Structures are given as C-alpha cells and as structure tokens.
Amino acid sequence: CALPISGLRFDVPVFDNTAYNNPNANALTFRDENGQPVQYDSGKMPGANILWSPRLGFNYDIAGDQKTQIRGGSGVFTGQPLYVWISNQLGNTGMLQGSFSTANTAAYPFSTNVDKYKPAPTGQPAASYELNVTDNDFRFPQVWRSNLAVDRRLPGGWTGTAEYIYNRDVNGIYYINANLPAAQTAYSGVDKRPRYTVNRINNVTGNQVTAAIVLKNQDIGRNWNIAFSANKANWHGLSIRTAYSYGEAKNTIDPGSTANASWNSNPMPADPNNPGLGYSSSSPGHRYFAAVSYTKRYLSFGATTISGFWETRTIGNTSYVFAADANGDGGANNDLIYIPKNTSEMNFQTFTAGGITFTAEQQAQAFEAYINQDKYLSAHRGEYAQRGAVFLPLLHRLDMSLTQDVFKNIKGKRNGGQIRIDVQNFGNLLNSKWGVSQRVIRNNILTTPAVDANGALGYRMQVVNNALVSKSFESTAGLADVYQFMLSFRYSFN
C-alpha cells in the first residue's frame, strides 16, 4: 500500500531597523553585479518575508509483502536563521566604527596608550569605513530537496538500499562588493583575466568607503548524493553493514560569519562579483565503510565480541590560487591560477630567496614537473583552476574493539563484568604509514603576481625549505594520524 504524507510550514524572521543610519553612505551610488548603478539604505534591515516550506512524501510497498519498498519525497526546507549574517550590517554602517590607514609611521609613533590617536566622538559618520548592507528582499536559506529510494529484502537475510538525493537552492547566499568598479583593463598573453588599476568607486577623502559588501540571494547552488547500502542482521553472532556513497556540492560562495572575509576569500578567476559555480568546501566526495561484529557466547556465563569499522572517505578539498592579489581587486589569495598547456605559456620571473637565485627556466621546468605529478592540474591544462576542485587523497582507516563479558546470577540477581579495549586507527598500529591523512603542501603554488613589461601576468614559484615546491601532498601529523587505545572495565548489577 502507499502512504502519502504532506505538509506546509512557514517561517517569518522579523527585524527592527536598529542599524545606525549613515546619510553620507545613503547618498552614494554603487555598482551591482550586473554593472547597474544602485543605492543602498544603510539603516534599513530586511523586510518580513514569509518563507514557505511545502513538502510531500510517500512510502509504497510494491507487492504488499514487505519485501520491496519505494519511498521518496520532494519539498522546500528552511534552515535555522543565522542572525550573524544580519549583524554584519549593524556593526558596519560607518557610524559605530571607522578606520584610517597610513604608511607614515613617524607621524604616529608607537604608544601604549590605546586612546592616543583615537579621534573624539562627533556623532557624525566616519571619514573612512567599510559598509555592510543586506538586500531588502533577502531571505534566509531554503533548499528544494527531492529523494527517491528503494529498500529490498535480499536472499540470505540481507537487506539492501539504493537512494538518490538532489538539492537545489531556493534562497542561496552570496555576496558582492558594490564598491568595486568594472575592471579597467586586462592582462595580455594566455592569461587574459581582468585587471583592476582602481578598485574603489567611492574613495573621496572624508567619505571613503573601503568596501560595500551586500548580502543577497541566488538560486543556482546545487548538490546531489547517491548511496548504496546492505546489512545483514545477527546471524550466528555475526552482524555486517556496509555502504558506499558519492556526492557533489556546488555553489558560488561558502558564506562565513563575516561579510568582507566571505567575499574577499572566495576563489575566482575573473570578476569577484560573478565568480560562477565551484565546488563547495562541504562537497562530500567518496565514502565507503564496512562495520563487522562477531559475538561468541559461552553457555550462560560469558561472551566475547570482536568488532571492526573500516572507512575510506574524502577528507576535504581546496583550490589552487595565487599568493597575493593577481587581479588588483584588493583581495589576496583568492585568484585562481591559469594552468599552462606547456612551458611556453609560463611567465616566471627570476628571483633570489635565501641566498639562492631561481631563474625563470628553472621555475618553468619545476612547474612542469609539478603539474605532471598532480592529478588535477595535469587533467586541466589550458584552463583556469576551478574553485574547490582539488580533492585530497582518500583516507583509509580501521578501528577495532574487543570486549569480554562475564556474567553470573548471584542470589537471583544478574551480575556482570566487562573488560573492553578499543583501538582507534588500528591499521596505524600495524604500519606507521597506514591511517594517515594527507594535506596540500601549498595551494598557492604561484606567488608574487604582477604585470610585466609586456602587460602579461608574471609570477614566481613557491619556495619551501629553500627549494621550489615539487609535490602536491604531504602526510599530516595530528592525533588522528596515530593509533590510540582505551582499556576500560565495567561492572553492572540489578
């Protein structure tokens, strides 16, 4: 039989206009991600927008014999509001705090008096400030989620499941810097990315806006996951469960708690206000596990259980970016590199570090070798690196547990004792190279980007321990990379 389930929920976050209004900022004209002029009300909070969440699900036993079941559903789901996103506007209207920057340290010698250079409060807007605003139509995140699954009783007492889940943003999150003008020029050569020689629209002394970060919604983020699992219940003391899953998650930005840092640290190859889809830092990748447990009972006085948990999984991802600001937009370490087809497309600049001179030819040969040994780079020559597309090597790990139970009835009451040893990362106990994670040695393998005499983007190769970086990954050395064990004893009675 089929059992349909439906429902409707709605949420309405409401905000008072508690931000301190900055009339100087309100009079300025900015530029949105489409190149259109726009003005913002610094003191106006988002409107009370209703977040509708309809959904429908079903569960269908095909033959009515509880052997094959199809289940699924589709609906809109609303997450818990993250009010810290809105709080960025409260603290950054140019009324509560401001800043000034100078290279003339002689005019401001060091002092232990924290108030020495602090201007007296005037009640007026700061002369230089960062502006954070929230789009008035902003809505907290919602996703449209659909799933379809099949559960099947298999021969030999096994049960298997196959499931597919697809999510699509209804109200995704992204940021723009509305104080960023259109790029004034572009590099020549193979890497023709836009180049900013001026990166502020409103930069007038007395009303200088360092950045105008706007929190907005978009609906292009998406992710999917497919999973297969099988389990066998207790069979002569043996229990087995195993599963494999793979998923991908893509969006335009991974929003954090701070508006400027979220926009400024988002890797992209061209226009930072239109970064395009890339892999989320939460993209799951591969995961396989097998859990096996076996219990042997000894008449009525004891039992021994041995269990193991094997897991293989993706442990994270990163992006290949320049160290420093390659396009001049004011953000460092967020410019994705171009991957040359061959050494003729490379543009290294000779430099000296640690008393060693590295010529352009040496760097080109080293970068060529680096690309060839890197799985991602070697497969994407002639392209810009994609955000989050460099996945770390899979981690393989085995945990083991051994339990000895002893129980006996004493004066009609059950008494039990248990000795247990748990070994986390048991494989590392057998071999010091097993169960160890890998990390990227440097994700900013190209550094010091700058325009050369021909208008092309020149750069240097990263140096590690006075040598040009030569490999992508190295082993980590944390507590999770070594074996650990715990010995415990428990006594129970009733």
CSV table of C-alpha atoms in Angstrom, one decimal:
chain,number,residue,atom,x,y,z
A,1,CYS,CA,0.0,0.0,0.0
A,2,ALA,CA,1.0,3.6,-0.5
A,3,LEU,CA,1.2,6.1,2.4
A,4,PRO,CA,1.4,9.7,1.2
A,5,ILE,CA,2.5,12.4,3.6
A,6,SER,CA,2.2,16.1,3.0
A,7,GLY,CA,2.7,19.3,5.0
A,8,LEU,CA,3.1,23.0,4.9
A,9,ARG,CA,5.3,25.2,7.1
A,10,PHE,CA,6.2,28.8,7.1
A,11,ASP,CA,8.7,31.0,8.9
A,12,VAL,CA,8.8,34.8,9.2
A,13,PRO,CA,12.0,36.3,10.5
A,14,VAL,CA,11.3,39.9,11.6
A,15,PHE,CA,13.9,42.7,12.3
A,16,ASP,CA,13.7,46.1,13.7
A,17,ASN,CA,15.6,48.9,11.9
A,18,THR,CA,18.2,49.0,14.7
A,19,ALA,CA,21.2,49.8,12.4
A,20,TYR,CA,22.6,53.3,12.8
A,21,ASN,CA,21.8,55.1,9.6
A,22,ASN,CA,24.6,56.7,7.6
A,23,PRO,CA,23.3,59.6,5.5
A,24,ASN,CA,26.6,60.0,3.8
A,25,ALA,CA,26.6,56.4,2.6
A,26,ASN,CA,23.0,56.6,1.5
A,27,ALA,CA,23.8,59.4,-0.9
A,28,LEU,CA,26.5,57.4,-2.7
A,29,THR,CA,26.0,55.4,-5.9
A,30,PHE,CA,27.4,51.9,-6.2
A,31,ARG,CA,27.5,49.2,-8.8
A,32,ASP,CA,25.8,45.8,-8.6
A,33,GLU,CA,27.0,42.5,-10.0
A,34,ASN,CA,25.2,43.3,-13.4
A,35,GLY,CA,27.0,46.6,-13.8
A,36,GLN,CA,24.0,48.7,-12.9
A,37,PRO,CA,24.1,51.8,-10.6
A,38,VAL,CA,22.5,51.2,-7.3
A,39,GLN,CA,22.0,53.0,-4.0
A,40,TYR,CA,21.5,51.4,-0.5
A,41,ASP,CA,19.8,52.5,2.7
A,42,SER,CA,22.4,51.7,5.3
A,43,GLY,CA,20.0,51.7,8.2
A,44,LYS,CA,17.2,49.6,6.7
A,45,MET,CA,17.0,45.9,7.7
A,46,PRO,CA,15.5,43.1,5.6
A,47,GLY,CA,11.7,43.1,5.3
A,48,ALA,CA,9.5,40.4,7.0
A,49,ASN,CA,9.5,38.0,4.1
A,50,ILE,CA,7.5,34.7,4.5
A,51,LEU,CA,9.5,31.5,4.0
A,52,TRP,CA,7.0,28.9,2.7
A,53,SER,CA,8.0,25.2,3.0
A,54,PRO,CA,5.6,22.9,1.3
A,55,ARG,CA,6.6,19.2,1.1
A,56,LEU,CA,5.2,15.8,0.0
A,57,GLY,CA,6.5,12.3,0.8
A,58,PHE,CA,5.4,8.7,0.1
A,59,ASN,CA,6.1,5.2,1.1
A,60,TYR,CA,5.0,2.3,-1.2
A,61,ASP,CA,5.1,-1.4,-0.6
A,62,ILE,CA,5.0,-2.7,-4.2
A,63,ALA,CA,3.7,-6.2,-3.6
A,64,GLY,CA,2.3,-5.8,-0.1
A,65,ASP,CA,4.6,-8.4,1.2
A,66,GLN,CA,7.2,-6.1,2.9
A,67,LYS,CA,10.0,-7.2,0.5
A,68,THR,CA,10.3,-4.3,-1.8
A,69,GLN,CA,9.6,-0.7,-0.7
A,70,ILE,CA,9.9,2.5,-2.7
A,71,ARG,CA,10.0,5.7,-0.8
A,72,GLY,CA,10.7,9.3,-1.6
A,73,GLY,CA,9.6,12.9,-1.4
A,74,SER,CA,10.1,16.4,-2.5
A,75,GLY,CA,9.7,19.7,-0.7
A,76,VAL,CA,11.2,23.0,0.4
A,77,PHE,CA,13.2,23.1,3.6
A,78,THR,CA,14.1,26.2,5.6
A,79,GLY,CA,17.2,26.2,7.8
A,80,GLN,CA,17.6,27.9,11.2
A,81,PRO,CA,18.2,31.7,10.6
A,82,LEU,CA,21.8,32.6,11.0
A,83,TYR,CA,21.4,36.1,12.5
A,84,VAL,CA,25.2,36.8,12.5
A,85,TRP,CA,24.8,37.5,8.8
A,86,ILE,CA,22.5,40.3,9.6
A,87,SER,CA,24.6,41.6,12.5
A,88,ASN,CA,27.4,42.5,10.0
A,89,GLN,CA,25.2,45.4,8.8
A,90,LEU,CA,24.6,46.6,12.4
A,91,GLY,CA,28.3,47.0,13.1
A,92,ASN,CA,29.3,48.3,9.6
A,93,THR,CA,27.4,51.3,8.6
A,94,GLY,CA,30.2,53.8,9.2
A,95,MET,CA,28.5,55.1,12.3
A,96,LEU,CA,29.9,52.8,15.0
A,97,GLN,CA,33.4,52.3,13.8
A,98,GLY,CA,35.8,53.7,11.2
A,99,SER,CA,39.4,53.4,10.2
A,100,PHE,CA,42.3,55.1,8.7
A,101,SER,CA,45.5,53.8,7.1
A,102,THR,CA,48.8,55.4,6.7
A,103,ALA,CA,52.4,54.5,5.8
A,104,ASN,CA,53.8,57.5,7.7
A,105,THR,CA,54.7,55.8,11.0
A,106,ALA,CA,56.8,58.8,12.1
A,107,ALA,CA,53.6,60.7,12.5
A,108,TYR,CA,52.1,58.0,14.6
A,109,PRO,CA,54.9,56.6,16.8
A,110,PHE,CA,54.1,53.5,18.9
A,111,SER,CA,52.3,54.3,22.2
A,112,THR,CA,51.0,52.0,25.0
A,113,ASN,CA,48.1,54.5,25.3
A,114,VAL,CA,45.3,52.9,23.2
A,115,ASP,CA,43.4,56.2,23.1
A,116,LYS,CA,46.4,58.3,21.9
A,117,TYR,CA,45.3,58.5,18.3
A,118,LYS,CA,41.6,57.9,18.7
A,119,PRO,CA,39.6,60.8,17.5
A,120,ALA,CA,37.0,62.3,19.8
A,121,PRO,CA,33.4,61.1,19.1
A,122,THR,CA,31.4,63.6,17.0
A,123,GLY,CA,28.2,61.7,16.3
A,124,GLN,CA,29.0,62.0,12.6
A,125,PRO,CA,29.8,59.3,10.1
A,126,ALA,CA,33.4,58.1,10.0
A,127,ALA,CA,35.7,59.6,7.3
A,128,SER,CA,36.7,56.0,6.2
A,129,TYR,CA,34.6,52.9,6.8
A,130,GLU,CA,33.5,49.5,5.5
A,131,LEU,CA,29.8,49.3,4.6
A,132,ASN,CA,27.8,46.2,5.0
A,133,VAL,CA,24.2,46.1,3.8
A,134,THR,CA,21.5,43.5,3.4
A,135,ASP,CA,19.3,43.3,0.3
A,136,ASN,CA,15.8,44.3,1.4
A,137,ASP,CA,14.3,41.2,-0.3
A,138,PHE,CA,16.9,38.9,1.4
A,139,ARG,CA,15.5,35.6,2.6
A,140,PHE,CA,17.3,33.1,4.8
A,141,PRO,CA,18.4,29.9,3.1
A,142,GLN,CA,15.9,27.5,1.7
A,143,VAL,CA,16.5,24.4,-0.4
A,144,TRP,CA,14.3,22.3,-2.7
A,145,ARG,CA,15.1,18.7,-1.7
A,146,SER,CA,14.0,15.6,-3.5
A,147,ASN,CA,14.9,12.0,-2.9
A,148,LEU,CA,14.0,8.5,-4.2
A,149,ALA,CA,15.0,5.3,-2.5
A,150,VAL,CA,14.4,1.5,-2.9
A,151,ASP,CA,14.6,-0.9,0.0
A,152,ARG,CA,14.7,-4.6,-0.8
A,153,ARG,CA,14.9,-7.8,1.2
A,154,LEU,CA,17.6,-9.9,-0.4
A,155,PRO,CA,18.4,-13.7,-0.2
A,156,GLY,CA,20.4,-14.9,2.7
A,157,GLY,CA,18.9,-12.5,5.2
A,158,TRP,CA,20.4,-9.4,3.6
A,159,THR,CA,18.6,-6.0,3.2
A,160,GLY,CA,19.8,-3.6,0.5
A,161,THR,CA,19.0,0.1,-0.1
A,162,ALA,CA,19.7,2.4,-3.0
A,163,GLU,CA,19.0,6.1,-2.6
A,164,TYR,CA,19.4,9.3,-4.6
A,165,ILE,CA,19.1,12.8,-3.2
A,166,TYR,CA,19.1,16.1,-5.1
A,167,ASN,CA,19.1,19.6,-3.6
A,168,ARG,CA,18.7,22.9,-5.3
A,169,ASP,CA,18.9,26.3,-3.7
A,170,VAL,CA,15.7,28.3,-3.5
A,171,ASN,CA,17.3,31.1,-1.5
A,172,GLY,CA,21.1,30.6,-1.6
A,173,ILE,CA,23.5,33.1,-0.2
A,174,TYR,CA,26.1,35.2,-2.0
A,175,TYR,CA,27.9,38.5,-1.5
A,176,ILE,CA,29.0,41.3,-3.8
A,177,ASN,CA,31.3,44.2,-3.3
A,178,ALA,CA,29.1,47.0,-4.6
A,179,ASN,CA,32.1,49.5,-4.3
A,180,LEU,CA,34.1,47.6,-6.9
A,181,PRO,CA,34.1,49.2,-10.4
A,182,ALA,CA,34.3,47.4,-13.7
A,183,ALA,CA,37.9,46.2,-14.4
A,184,GLN,CA,39.8,48.9,-16.2
A,185,THR,CA,42.0,46.6,-18.3
A,186,ALA,CA,43.1,43.0,-18.8
A,187,TYR,CA,46.3,41.1,-18.9
A,188,SER,CA,47.8,40.2,-22.3
A,189,GLY,CA,49.2,36.8,-23.1
A,190,VAL,CA,47.4,33.4,-22.4
A,191,ASP,CA,46.0,34.5,-19.1
A,192,LYS,CA,43.7,37.4,-20.1
A,193,ARG,CA,42.0,37.8,-16.7
A,194,PRO,CA,40.6,41.3,-15.9
A,195,ARG,CA,42.9,43.7,-14.1
A,196,TYR,CA,41.9,46.4,-11.7
A,197,THR,CA,44.1,49.5,-11.5
A,198,VAL,CA,41.4,51.2,-9.4
A,199,ASN,CA,39.3,49.0,-7.0
A,200,ARG,CA,37.0,51.6,-5.3
A,201,ILE,CA,34.2,53.6,-6.7
A,202,ASN,CA,33.6,55.8,-3.7
A,203,ASN,CA,37.0,56.8,-2.4
A,204,VAL,CA,36.6,60.5,-1.7
A,205,THR,CA,38.5,61.9,1.3
A,206,GLY,CA,36.0,62.4,4.2
A,207,ASN,CA,33.6,59.8,2.9
A,208,GLN,CA,35.8,57.0,1.9
A,209,VAL,CA,34.2,53.5,1.5
A,210,THR,CA,36.8,50.7,1.7
A,211,ALA,CA,34.2,48.1,0.6
A,212,ALA,CA,30.5,47.8,0.4
A,213,ILE,CA,29.6,44.2,0.9
A,214,VAL,CA,26.0,43.3,0.1
A,215,LEU,CA,24.3,40.1,1.3
A,216,LYS,CA,21.9,38.8,-1.4
A,217,ASN,CA,20.1,35.7,-2.6
A,218,GLN,CA,20.6,33.5,-5.6
A,219,ASP,CA,19.2,30.1,-6.6
A,220,ILE,CA,22.0,28.4,-8.6
A,221,GLY,CA,23.6,26.3,-5.9
A,222,ARG,CA,23.0,22.6,-6.0
A,223,ASN,CA,24.2,19.2,-4.7
A,224,TRP,CA,23.4,15.6,-5.1
A,225,ASN,CA,24.3,12.3,-3.4
A,226,ILE,CA,23.8,8.7,-4.4
A,227,ALA,CA,24.2,5.9,-1.9
A,228,PHE,CA,24.1,2.1,-1.7
A,229,SER,CA,24.0,0.0,1.5
A,230,ALA,CA,23.5,-3.5,2.6
A,231,ASN,CA,23.2,-5.1,6.0
A,232,LYS,CA,22.8,-8.5,7.5
A,233,ALA,CA,21.3,-8.8,11.0
A,234,ASN,CA,22.6,-11.1,13.6
A,235,TRP,CA,23.5,-14.5,12.0
A,236,HIS,CA,25.1,-16.9,14.4
A,237,GLY,CA,26.6,-13.9,16.2
A,238,LEU,CA,27.8,-12.2,13.1
A,239,SER,CA,26.4,-8.7,12.0
A,240,ILE,CA,27.5,-6.9,8.9
A,241,ARG,CA,26.7,-3.5,7.5
A,242,THR,CA,28.4,-1.8,4.5
A,243,ALA,CA,27.7,1.2,2.3
A,244,TYR,CA,29.1,3.4,-0.4
A,245,SER,CA,28.1,6.9,-1.3
A,246,TYR,CA,29.3,9.7,-3.6
A,247,GLY,CA,28.2,13.3,-3.8
A,248,GLU,CA,29.0,16.7,-5.2
A,249,ALA,CA,28.0,20.1,-3.9
A,250,LYS,CA,28.4,23.3,-5.9
A,251,ASN,CA,27.7,27.0,-5.1
A,252,THR,CA,29.2,30.4,-5.8
A,253,ILE,CA,30.5,31.1,-2.3
A,254,ASP,CA,30.8,29.4,1.1
A,255,PRO,CA,29.4,32.2,3.4
A,256,GLY,CA,31.0,32.7,6.7
A,257,SER,CA,30.2,34.8,9.7
A,258,THR,CA,32.0,37.9,8.4
A,259,ALA,CA,30.8,39.6,5.2
A,260,ASN,CA,34.0,41.1,3.9
A,261,ALA,CA,36.0,37.9,4.7
A,262,SER,CA,33.4,35.8,2.9
A,263,TRP,CA,33.6,37.9,-0.3
A,264,ASN,CA,37.3,38.6,-0.1
A,265,SER,CA,38.4,35.0,0.4
A,266,ASN,CA,36.3,33.4,-2.3
A,267,PRO,CA,38.5,31.9,-5.0
A,268,MET,CA,37.6,33.0,-8.6
A,269,PRO,CA,39.4,33.5,-11.9
A,270,ALA,CA,37.8,36.8,-13.1
A,271,ASP,CA,35.0,39.1,-11.8
A,272,PRO,CA,34.8,38.5,-8.0
A,273,ASN,CA,31.2,39.7,-8.1
A,274,ASN,CA,30.3,37.0,-10.6
A,275,PRO,CA,32.5,34.0,-9.5
A,276,GLY,CA,30.4,31.3,-11.1
A,277,LEU,CA,29.8,27.8,-9.7
A,278,GLY,CA,32.5,25.9,-8.0
A,279,TYR,CA,32.8,23.0,-5.5
A,280,SER,CA,31.7,23.8,-2.0
A,281,SER,CA,34.1,23.2,0.8
A,282,SER,CA,31.4,20.8,2.1
A,283,SER,CA,31.3,18.7,-1.1
A,284,PRO,CA,31.3,15.2,0.3
A,285,GLY,CA,33.1,13.2,-2.4
A,286,HIS,CA,33.5,9.4,-1.8
A,287,ARG,CA,32.7,7.4,1.3
A,288,TYR,CA,32.8,3.7,1.9
A,289,PHE,CA,32.5,1.8,5.1
A,290,ALA,CA,32.1,-1.7,6.5
A,291,ALA,CA,31.1,-2.5,10.0
A,292,VAL,CA,31.5,-6.1,11.2
A,293,SER,CA,30.8,-7.5,14.6
A,294,TYR,CA,31.0,-11.1,15.8
A,295,THR,CA,29.9,-12.3,19.3
A,296,LYS,CA,30.6,-15.8,20.7
A,297,ARG,CA,28.7,-16.8,23.8
A,298,TYR,CA,29.9,-19.4,26.3
A,299,LEU,CA,26.9,-21.2,27.7
A,300,SER,CA,25.5,-18.9,30.4
A,301,PHE,CA,28.5,-17.2,31.9
A,302,GLY,CA,30.3,-15.2,29.2
A,303,ALA,CA,30.7,-13.8,25.8
A,304,THR,CA,33.5,-12.4,23.6
A,305,THR,CA,32.8,-9.7,21.0
A,306,ILE,CA,35.2,-8.5,18.3
A,307,SER,CA,34.2,-5.7,16.0
A,308,GLY,CA,35.8,-3.6,13.3
A,309,PHE,CA,35.0,-0.5,11.4
A,310,TRP,CA,36.7,0.2,8.1
A,311,GLU,CA,36.2,3.6,6.4
A,312,THR,CA,37.5,5.1,3.2
A,313,ARG,CA,36.5,8.7,2.6
A,314,THR,CA,37.3,12.0,1.0
A,315,ILE,CA,38.7,14.3,3.7
A,316,GLY,CA,38.4,17.7,2.1
A,317,ASN,CA,39.1,19.9,-0.9
A,318,THR,CA,41.0,23.1,-1.8
A,319,SER,CA,41.8,25.4,-4.7
A,320,TYR,CA,45.0,26.4,-6.5
A,321,VAL,CA,45.3,30.2,-6.1
A,322,PHE,CA,48.0,32.9,-6.3
A,323,ALA,CA,49.7,34.1,-3.2
A,324,ALA,CA,48.8,37.8,-3.1
A,325,ASP,CA,46.5,39.8,-5.3
A,326,ALA,CA,46.7,38.8,-9.0
A,327,ASN,CA,43.9,40.9,-10.5
A,328,GLY,CA,44.2,44.0,-8.3
A,329,ASP,CA,40.7,43.9,-6.8
A,330,GLY,CA,42.0,44.3,-3.3
A,331,GLY,CA,41.6,40.6,-2.2
A,332,ALA,CA,44.7,38.4,-1.6
A,333,ASN,CA,45.0,34.7,-2.0
A,334,ASN,CA,41.6,34.4,-3.9
A,335,ASP,CA,42.7,34.4,-7.5
A,336,LEU,CA,42.6,31.0,-9.2
A,337,ILE,CA,45.6,30.2,-11.3
A,338,TYR,CA,45.7,29.5,-15.0
A,339,ILE,CA,47.1,26.0,-15.8
A,340,PRO,CA,49.6,26.3,-18.7
A,341,LYS,CA,49.4,23.8,-21.5
A,342,ASN,CA,53.2,23.7,-21.6
A,343,THR,CA,56.3,25.7,-20.6
A,344,SER,CA,55.9,28.1,-23.4
A,345,GLU,CA,52.7,29.5,-21.7
A,346,MET,CA,54.5,30.1,-18.4
A,347,ASN,CA,55.8,33.5,-17.4
A,348,PHE,CA,58.1,33.1,-14.5
A,349,GLN,CA,60.3,36.0,-13.2
A,350,THR,CA,63.8,35.3,-11.9
A,351,PHE,CA,64.2,36.0,-8.1
A,352,THR,CA,66.5,35.3,-5.2
A,353,ALA,CA,65.4,33.8,-1.9
A,354,GLY,CA,67.5,32.5,1.0
A,355,GLY,CA,70.7,33.4,-0.9
A,356,ILE,CA,69.6,31.2,-3.9
A,357,THR,CA,68.7,32.5,-7.3
A,358,PHE,CA,65.9,30.8,-9.2
A,359,THR,CA,65.9,31.5,-12.9
A,360,ALA,CA,62.7,31.7,-15.0
A,361,GLU,CA,63.8,28.5,-16.8
A,362,GLN,CA,64.4,26.6,-13.5
A,363,GLN,CA,60.9,27.6,-12.3
A,364,ALA,CA,59.3,26.6,-15.6
A,365,GLN,CA,60.8,23.2,-15.5
A,366,ALA,CA,59.9,22.7,-11.8
A,367,PHE,CA,56.3,23.8,-12.5
A,368,GLU,CA,56.1,21.5,-15.5
A,369,ALA,CA,57.2,18.6,-13.2
A,370,TYR,CA,54.7,19.7,-10.5
A,371,ILE,CA,51.8,19.7,-13.0
A,372,ASN,CA,52.7,16.3,-14.3
A,373,GLN,CA,52.7,14.7,-10.8
A,374,ASP,CA,49.4,16.5,-9.8
A,375,LYS,CA,46.2,14.6,-10.8
A,376,TYR,CA,44.0,17.7,-11.1
A,377,LEU,CA,46.4,20.1,-12.8
A,378,SER,CA,47.6,17.5,-15.4
A,379,ALA,CA,44.0,16.9,-16.4
A,380,HIS,CA,43.0,20.5,-16.8
A,381,ARG,CA,45.8,22.2,-18.8
A,382,GLY,CA,44.8,25.3,-20.7
A,383,GLU,CA,42.1,26.1,-18.2
A,384,TYR,CA,41.6,28.2,-15.1
A,385,ALA,CA,41.6,26.1,-12.0
A,386,GLN,CA,38.2,25.6,-10.5
A,387,ARG,CA,37.2,26.6,-7.0
A,388,GLY,CA,37.4,23.6,-4.6
A,389,ALA,CA,38.1,21.1,-7.4
A,390,VAL,CA,41.4,19.8,-5.8
A,391,PHE,CA,40.3,16.9,-3.6
A,392,LEU,CA,42.7,15.5,-1.0
A,393,PRO,CA,43.7,11.8,-1.3
A,394,LEU,CA,41.3,9.3,0.3
A,395,LEU,CA,41.8,8.4,3.9
A,396,HIS,CA,41.7,4.7,4.7
A,397,ARG,CA,41.2,3.8,8.4
A,398,LEU,CA,40.4,0.8,10.5
A,399,ASP,CA,39.1,0.9,14.1
A,400,MET,CA,38.9,-2.3,16.3
A,401,SER,CA,37.3,-3.3,19.5
A,402,LEU,CA,37.5,-6.4,21.7
A,403,THR,CA,35.0,-7.0,24.5
A,404,GLN,CA,35.0,-9.7,27.1
A,405,ASP,CA,31.8,-10.1,29.1
A,406,VAL,CA,31.4,-12.3,32.2
A,407,PHE,CA,28.0,-12.6,33.9
A,408,LYS,CA,26.5,-14.7,36.6
A,409,ASN,CA,23.4,-14.9,38.7
A,410,ILE,CA,24.1,-14.3,42.3
A,411,LYS,CA,21.2,-14.9,44.8
A,412,GLY,CA,18.8,-14.5,41.9
A,413,LYS,CA,20.3,-11.2,40.6
A,414,ARG,CA,22.3,-10.8,37.5
A,415,ASN,CA,25.9,-9.6,37.9
A,416,GLY,CA,28.1,-8.7,35.0
A,417,GLY,CA,31.7,-7.6,34.4
A,418,GLN,CA,33.1,-6.3,31.2
A,419,ILE,CA,36.7,-5.8,30.0
A,420,ARG,CA,37.0,-3.8,26.8
A,421,ILE,CA,39.8,-2.5,24.7
A,422,ASP,CA,39.2,0.0,21.8
A,423,VAL,CA,41.9,0.7,19.3
A,424,GLN,CA,41.3,3.8,17.1
A,425,ASN,CA,43.3,3.7,13.9
A,426,PHE,CA,44.2,0.1,14.4
A,427,GLY,CA,45.9,0.0,11.0
A,428,ASN,CA,48.5,2.5,12.2
A,429,LEU,CA,49.4,0.1,15.0
A,430,LEU,CA,50.4,-2.4,12.3
A,431,ASN,CA,52.1,0.0,10.0
A,432,SER,CA,53.0,3.6,10.7
A,433,LYS,CA,52.1,4.7,7.2
A,434,TRP,CA,48.5,3.4,7.4
A,435,GLY,CA,45.6,5.5,8.5
A,436,VAL,CA,47.5,8.8,7.9
A,437,SER,CA,45.8,11.8,6.3
A,438,GLN,CA,47.3,13.9,3.5
A,439,ARG,CA,47.3,17.7,3.1
A,440,VAL,CA,48.3,20.1,0.3
A,441,ILE,CA,51.8,21.4,0.9
A,442,ARG,CA,50.9,24.7,-0.7
A,443,ASN,CA,47.7,25.6,-2.5
A,444,ASN,CA,49.2,28.9,-3.5
A,445,ILE,CA,52.0,27.4,-5.7
A,446,LEU,CA,52.4,30.6,-7.7
A,447,THR,CA,53.3,33.8,-5.8
A,448,THR,CA,54.1,37.5,-6.3
A,449,PRO,CA,51.8,38.1,-9.3
A,450,ALA,CA,52.5,41.3,-11.1
A,451,VAL,CA,52.2,42.8,-14.6
A,452,ASP,CA,55.4,42.6,-16.7
A,453,ALA,CA,56.7,45.0,-19.3
A,454,ASN,CA,54.5,43.4,-22.0
A,455,GLY,CA,51.3,43.7,-20.0
A,456,ALA,CA,51.2,40.0,-19.2
A,457,LEU,CA,50.8,38.4,-15.7
A,458,GLY,CA,54.2,37.3,-14.3
A,459,TYR,CA,54.8,35.3,-11.2
A,460,ARG,CA,57.2,33.2,-9.2
A,461,MET,CA,57.0,29.6,-8.0
A,462,GLN,CA,56.6,28.9,-4.3
A,463,VAL,CA,59.7,28.0,-2.3
A,464,VAL,CA,59.5,25.5,0.6
A,465,ASN,CA,62.6,24.9,2.7
A,466,ASN,CA,64.8,26.8,0.2
A,467,ALA,CA,63.7,24.7,-2.7
A,468,LEU,CA,61.0,25.0,-5.4
A,469,VAL,CA,57.9,23.1,-4.3
A,470,SER,CA,57.9,19.7,-6.1
A,471,LYS,CA,54.9,17.7,-4.9
A,472,SER,CA,51.3,18.3,-4.0
A,473,PHE,CA,50.7,16.4,-0.8
A,474,GLU,CA,52.4,15.6,2.5
A,475,SER,CA,51.4,13.5,5.5
A,476,THR,CA,49.8,15.2,8.4
A,477,ALA,CA,50.9,14.6,12.0
A,478,GLY,CA,48.0,15.0,14.4
A,479,LEU,CA,46.4,12.8,17.0
A,480,ALA,CA,44.0,11.4,14.3
A,481,ASP,CA,47.0,10.1,12.4
A,482,VAL,CA,48.3,7.8,15.1
A,483,TYR,CA,46.8,4.8,16.9
A,484,GLN,CA,45.1,5.3,20.2
A,485,PHE,CA,43.7,2.8,22.6
A,486,MET,CA,41.5,2.8,25.6
A,487,LEU,CA,41.2,0.0,28.2
A,488,SER,CA,38.0,0.0,30.3
A,489,PHE,CA,36.3,-2.1,32.9
A,490,ARG,CA,32.6,-2.1,33.8
A,491,TYR,CA,30.6,-3.9,36.5
A,492,SER,CA,26.8,-3.9,36.4
A,493,PHE,CA,24.2,-5.5,38.6
A,494,ASN,CA,20.5,-5.3,39.2
